[in-house]
Amino acid sequence: GRKVMVDLEHFFDGHKFDAGYALDCCRAAVDAGAEVLVMCDTNGGSMPWEVEEITRGAMEEFGGKVTLGMHAHNDCGLAVANSLTAAKAGVGLIQGTINGIGERTGNADLCSIVPSLALHVDSKMNCNEHLSEITSLSRFLDETLNRPPNRGAPYVGASAFAHKGGLHVAALERSPDSYQHIDPTKVGNQLRVLISELSGRQNILGKIKKLDLDIGDDAVVAERALVILDRVKKLESMGYTFEGADASVELMILHSTKGYCPPFRVLDYTAQVFDTNVDSASRVMALMENGQHSNDNGDRLGFSRNMARATVKVRLLDDPNHSSEEFLDRLEVSEGDGPVDALATALKKALSPSHPCLENLRLMDYKVRILDPESATRAATRVMIEFKDDETNEKWSTVSVDRNIISASLNALVDGFEYALKDVAATCELDFE
C-alpha cells in the first residue's frame, strides 16, 4: 500500500547531456512500480525555457502513467520560476521548502509558489483554504530557527505590500489594486504605508486615518500632516529612518494630538559598566578554559555577565485606571549583560507594577549603525529596536539617533514601552513637569 516516489537527481543536467539515457532511467522506475517521478534540477542551473521543453517531453512520455514532479534549487535565482514553469507544463507535484531554506542558495520557496499557483494560476490545491496563514507560517519558522525574516520576501515579507512614495499612497487610497498585485490579507499580510523623506502628505494622512484620531476637521488634519511630514524630513536629515519604525511615527502623531497623555516619563537615569580585567583577550581565554560561562546549550561563550548596572527613575500616574491624577515617582536599579540590557530591565521593573501587561513585552532585535564613521568615537549612532508582545504576537520597532549610544538606546526603549501602553494611556491634558 505504499506509494513509491523516485527523486531523479540531476535529471535536467542529465537530460541535456544524454536525453535518451535520462528517459530510460524514468522508464525503469515506472516499470518497477514507481507512481511519482520527481525531476530534479539539482545544480540549480536550468533556465525556465529548458525546464518547460524537457518537462513537456517527459509529460508526453509518462504523463498518463505516473505523476511527474519538480524539485528546483535556487542557484540562479530561478527556483520559483522553474517550479511554476513546470506546473504550467503539466507536473502534478512541486517540492520546496518554507522560505526557500536549503543548501547553498536554497530550494524553491513554497511561500512564493503556493500563493502564485492559488492566486495567479487558479490551481486547485488542498491548501488553498489555509492560504491566509502562510505569512504567520513563514515568520514562525524564522523565529524557530532564530533568524531574521526576509523583509523583502514576496507575499510574506514585511515590505511586500509597503508603500512610500506619496503618489503611490494617494493612488492606493483611490484604487487598492493600482500598486499591489493581490489583496495582502489573502496571504495573511498587510498593507503598510512607510514614512520617509520621500513621503507625501497622503502617507501621514493614511497613518492618522488608521489611528482613528479625533484631530479636527479636514483642514486641521491636513495642516497637522504637513507639520509632521516636515518633522520627519528634518529628523531623517539627522540620520533617522522611519521606514522600519512605524511605532516611532505613530507616537510622533499621538504626541501632536491634543489630549494625548504619555503614560510615563523618564525623569533621569544612570548607566555604569564595571570590570576587573580590561585585558579582554586573556580574560576571555581564561574564562573559556575554566568553563565558567556558557549559554543555555552548554556552549562556552567566554563573556562576563552582569557587568553593568543601571538606575531609572520614572514618573507615572499612581492609578493605572486613570481615575485619579496623582503622580508616582518610582526608582529602580537593575544589572545586566551590558548597559542597554540593564536599562531595559530597570525600565521594565519601574513600569510593570502599574502596567502588568508589560510583563509580556520582549525585545526581539537591537540594531546599531554608525552614521558618520569619519567622526570616529564622536560618530552619531542610529539605534533601532524591535519589540514583541508575547500575548498578542504584535511586533513593532522604534528608532533614535544620538552621538551618545546609551542615550539613543534609551530613547528607542522609551518609545517602545510607550507604544506598548498607547491604548491604555490617559486621554487627558496632564503636565508631568
Coordinates of N, CA and C in Angstrom, one line a residue, residues 221-338:
V221 N -6.6 68.5 10.0 CA -5.8 67.3 9.8 C -4.8 67.5 8.7
A222 N -5.1 68.1 7.6 CA -4.1 68.3 6.6 C -3.0 69.2 7.0
E223 N -3.3 70.2 7.8 CA -2.2 71.1 8.3 C -1.3 70.3 9.3
R224 N -1.9 69.5 10.1 CA -1.1 68.7 11.1 C -0.2 67.7 10.4
A225 N -0.8 67.2 9.3 CA 0.0 66.2 8.5 C 1.2 66.8 7.9
L226 N 1.1 68.1 7.4 CA 2.3 68.8 6.8 C 3.3 69.1 7.9
V227 N 2.9 69.4 9.1 CA 3.8 69.7 10.2 C 4.6 68.4 10.5
I228 N 3.9 67.3 10.6 CA 4.5 66.0 11.0 C 5.5 65.6 9.9
L229 N 5.1 65.8 8.6 CA 5.9 65.4 7.5 C 7.2 66.2 7.5
D230 N 7.1 67.5 7.8 CA 8.3 68.4 7.9 C 9.2 67.9 9.0
R231 N 8.6 67.5 10.1 CA 9.4 67.0 11.2 C 10.2 65.7 10.8
V232 N 9.5 64.8 10.1 CA 10.1 63.6 9.6 C 11.3 63.9 8.7
K233 N 11.1 64.8 7.8 CA 12.2 65.1 6.9 C 13.4 65.7 7.6
K234 N 13.2 66.6 8.6 CA 14.3 67.1 9.4 C 15.0 66.1 10.2
L235 N 14.2 65.1 10.8 CA 14.8 64.1 11.5 C 15.6 63.1 10.6
E236 N 15.1 62.8 9.4 CA 15.9 62.0 8.5 C 17.1 62.6 8.0
S237 N 17.1 63.9 8.0 CA 18.4 64.6 7.6 C 19.4 64.5 8.7
M238 N 19.0 64.2 9.9 CA 19.9 64.0 11.0 C 20.4 62.5 11.1
G239 N 19.7 61.6 10.3 CA 20.1 60.2 10.4 C 19.0 59.3 10.7
Y240 N 17.9 59.8 11.2 CA 16.8 58.9 11.5 C 16.3 58.2 10.2
T241 N 15.7 57.0 10.4 CA 15.0 56.4 9.3 C 13.7 55.8 9.9
F242 N 12.6 56.1 9.3 CA 11.3 55.6 9.8 C 10.7 54.5 9.0
E243 N 11.3 54.0 7.9 CA 10.7 53.0 7.1 C 10.5 51.7 7.9
G244 N 11.3 51.4 8.8 CA 11.1 50.2 9.6 C 10.8 50.5 11.0
A245 N 10.3 51.7 11.3 CA 10.0 52.1 12.7 C 8.6 52.8 12.7
D246 N 7.6 52.0 12.4 CA 6.2 52.6 12.4 C 5.8 53.1 13.7
A247 N 6.3 52.4 14.8 CA 5.8 52.8 16.1 C 6.3 54.2 16.5
S248 N 7.5 54.5 16.1 CA 8.0 55.9 16.3 C 7.2 56.9 15.6
V249 N 6.7 56.6 14.4 CA 5.9 57.5 13.6 C 4.5 57.7 14.3
E250 N 3.9 56.6 14.7 CA 2.6 56.7 15.4 C 2.7 57.5 16.7
L251 N 3.8 57.3 17.4 CA 4.0 58.1 18.6 C 4.2 59.6 18.3
M252 N 4.8 59.9 17.2 CA 5.0 61.3 16.8 C 3.6 61.9 16.5
I253 N 2.8 61.1 15.9 CA 1.4 61.6 15.6 C 0.6 61.8 16.9
L254 N 0.7 60.8 17.7 CA 0.0 60.9 19.0 C 0.4 62.1 19.8
H255 N 1.7 62.3 19.9 CA 2.2 63.5 20.7 C 1.8 64.8 20.1
S256 N 1.4 64.8 18.9 CA 1.0 66.1 18.3 C -0.5 66.3 18.4
T257 N -1.2 65.3 19.1 CA -2.6 65.3 19.2 C -3.0 65.9 20.6
K258 N -3.9 66.9 20.6 CA -4.3 67.5 21.8 C -5.1 66.4 22.6
G259 N -4.8 66.3 23.9 CA -5.5 65.3 24.7 C -4.7 64.1 25.0
Y260 N -3.6 63.8 24.2 CA -2.9 62.6 24.4 C -1.9 62.8 25.6
C261 N -1.9 61.8 26.5 CA -1.1 61.9 27.7 C -0.1 60.8 27.7
P262 N 1.2 61.0 27.6 CA 2.1 59.9 27.7 C 1.9 59.1 29.0
P263 N 2.0 57.8 29.0 CA 1.7 57.0 30.2 C 2.8 57.1 31.3
F264 N 4.0 57.6 30.9 CA 5.0 57.8 31.9 C 6.1 58.7 31.3
R265 N 7.0 59.1 32.2 CA 8.1 60.0 31.7 C 9.3 59.6 32.5
V266 N 10.4 59.4 31.8 CA 11.7 59.1 32.5 C 12.3 60.4 33.0
L267 N 12.5 60.5 34.3 CA 13.0 61.7 34.9 C 14.5 61.8 34.8
D268 N 15.2 60.7 35.1 CA 16.6 60.6 35.0 C 17.1 59.2 35.0
Y269 N 18.3 58.9 34.5 CA 18.8 57.6 34.5 C 20.3 57.6 34.6
T270 N 20.9 56.5 35.0 CA 22.3 56.4 35.0 C 22.7 55.0 34.5
A271 N 23.8 54.8 33.9 CA 24.3 53.5 33.4 C 25.8 53.4 33.7
Q272 N 26.1 52.3 34.4 CA 27.5 52.1 34.7 C 28.0 50.7 34.2
V273 N 29.2 50.7 33.7 CA 29.9 49.5 33.3 C 31.1 49.3 34.1
F274 N 31.3 48.1 34.7 CA 32.4 47.9 35.6 C 33.1 46.6 35.3
D275 N 34.4 46.5 35.5 CA 35.1 45.3 35.2 C 36.4 45.2 36.1
T276 N 37.0 44.1 36.2 CA 38.2 43.9 37.0 C 39.4 43.5 36.2
N277 N 39.1 43.3 34.9 CA 40.2 42.8 34.0 C 39.9 43.4 32.6
V278 N 40.7 44.4 32.2 CA 40.5 45.0 30.9 C 41.3 44.4 29.8
D279 N 42.1 43.4 30.1 CA 42.8 42.7 29.0 C 41.8 41.6 28.5
S280 N 41.0 42.0 27.5 CA 39.9 41.2 27.0 C 40.4 39.8 26.5
A281 N 41.5 39.8 25.8 CA 41.9 38.5 25.2 C 42.2 37.5 26.3
S282 N 43.1 37.9 27.3 CA 43.4 36.9 28.3 C 42.2 36.6 29.2
R283 N 41.3 37.5 29.4 CA 40.2 37.3 30.3 C 39.3 36.2 29.6
V284 N 39.0 36.4 28.3 CA 38.1 35.5 27.6 C 38.7 34.1 27.6
M285 N 40.0 34.0 27.3 CA 40.6 32.7 27.2 C 40.6 32.0 28.6
A286 N 40.8 32.8 29.6 CA 40.8 32.2 31.0 C 39.4 31.7 31.3
L287 N 38.4 32.5 31.0 CA 37.1 32.0 31.4 C 36.6 30.8 30.6
M288 N 37.0 30.8 29.3 CA 36.7 29.6 28.5 C 37.4 28.4 29.0
E289 N 38.7 28.5 29.3 CA 39.4 27.3 29.8 C 38.9 26.8 31.1
N290 N 38.4 27.7 32.0 CA 37.8 27.3 33.2 C 36.3 26.9 33.1
G291 N 35.7 27.1 31.9 CA 34.3 26.7 31.7 C 33.4 27.5 32.6
Q292 N 33.7 28.7 32.9 CA 32.8 29.5 33.8 C 31.6 30.1 33.1
H293 N 31.6 30.2 31.8 CA 30.5 30.9 31.2 C 30.0 30.0 30.0
S294 N 28.8 29.8 29.9 CA 28.2 29.0 28.8 C 26.7 29.5 28.6
N295 N 26.2 29.2 27.4 CA 24.8 29.6 27.2 C 23.9 28.4 27.6
D296 N 22.6 28.5 27.2 CA 21.7 27.5 27.7 C 21.9 26.1 27.1
N297 N 22.7 26.1 26.0 CA 23.0 24.8 25.4 C 24.3 24.2 25.9
G298 N 25.0 24.9 26.8 CA 26.2 24.5 27.4 C 27.4 24.9 26.6
D299 N 27.2 25.7 25.5 CA 28.4 26.1 24.7 C 29.1 27.2 25.5
R300 N 30.4 27.1 25.5 CA 31.2 28.2 26.2 C 31.2 29.4 25.3
L301 N 30.9 30.5 26.0 CA 30.9 31.8 25.3 C 32.1 32.7 25.7
G302 N 32.5 32.6 26.9 CA 33.7 33.4 27.4 C 33.4 34.9 27.6
F303 N 32.1 35.2 27.8 CA 31.8 36.6 28.1 C 31.3 36.8 29.5
S304 N 31.7 37.9 30.1 CA 31.3 38.2 31.5 C 29.8 38.6 31.5
R305 N 29.1 38.3 32.6 CA 27.7 38.6 32.8 C 27.5 39.5 33.9
N306 N 26.4 40.3 33.9 CA 26.1 41.2 34.9 C 27.2 42.2 35.3
M307 N 27.8 42.7 34.2 CA 28.9 43.7 34.4 C 28.5 45.1 34.2
A308 N 27.2 45.3 34.2 CA 26.6 46.7 34.0 C 25.5 46.9 35.0
R309 N 25.3 48.1 35.4 CA 24.2 48.4 36.4 C 23.6 49.7 35.9
A310 N 22.2 49.8 36.0 CA 21.5 51.0 35.5 C 20.4 51.3 36.6
T311 N 20.2 52.6 36.7 CA 19.1 53.1 37.5 C 18.2 53.9 36.6
V312 N 16.9 53.8 36.8 CA 15.9 54.5 36.0 C 14.9 55.1 37.0
K313 N 14.6 56.4 36.9 CA 13.5 57.0 37.7 C 12.4 57.5 36.8
V314 N 11.2 57.0 37.0 CA 10.1 57.4 36.1 C 9.0 58.0 36.9
R315 N 8.2 58.8 36.3 CA 7.0 59.4 36.9 C 5.8 58.9 36.1
L316 N 4.8 58.4 36.7 CA 3.7 57.9 36.1 C 2.4 58.1 37.0
L317 N 1.3 57.9 36.4 CA 0.1 58.0 37.2 C 0.0 56.9 38.2
D318 N -0.3 57.3 39.5 CA -0.3 56.3 40.5 C -1.4 55.3 40.3
D319 N -2.5 55.7 39.7 CA -3.7 54.8 39.4 C -3.6 54.4 38.0
P320 N -3.4 53.2 37.7 CA -3.3 52.7 36.3 C -4.6 52.9 35.5
N321 N -5.7 52.9 36.3 CA -7.0 53.1 35.7 C -7.4 54.5 35.3
H322 N -6.5 55.5 35.8 CA -6.6 56.9 35.5 C -7.8 57.5 36.1
S323 N -8.3 57.0 37.2 CA -9.4 57.6 37.8 C -9.0 58.7 38.7
S324 N -7.7 58.8 39.0 CA -7.2 60.0 39.7 C -6.0 60.6 39.0
E325 N -5.6 61.7 39.4 CA -4.5 62.4 38.7 C -3.2 62.5 39.6
E326 N -3.1 61.5 40.5 CA -1.9 61.5 41.4 C -0.8 60.9 40.7
F327 N 0.4 61.5 40.8 CA 1.6 61.0 40.2 C 2.4 60.2 41.2
L328 N 3.2 59.3 40.7 CA 4.0 58.4 41.5 C 5.4 58.4 40.8
D329 N 6.4 58.7 41.6 CA 7.8 58.6 41.1 C 8.4 57.3 41.6
R330 N 9.0 56.5 40.7 CA 9.5 55.2 41.1 C 10.9 55.0 40.6
L331 N 11.8 54.6 41.4 CA 13.2 54.4 41.1 C 13.6 53.0 41.1
E332 N 14.2 52.4 40.1 CA 14.5 51.0 40.0 C 16.0 50.9 39.6
V333 N 16.6 49.8 40.1 CA 18.0 49.5 39.8 C 18.0 48.1 39.2
S334 N 18.9 47.9 38.2 CA 19.0 46.5 37.7 C 20.4 46.3 37.1
E335 N 20.8 45.1 37.1 CA 22.0 44.7 36.5 C 21.7 44.0 35.2
G336 N 22.7 44.0 34.3 CA 22.5 43.3 33.0 C 23.8 42.9 32.3
D337 N 23.7 42.3 31.2 CA 24.9 41.9 30.4 C 25.6 43.1 29.8
G338 N 25.0 44.2 29.8 CA 25.5 45.4 29.2 C 24.7 46.6 29.6

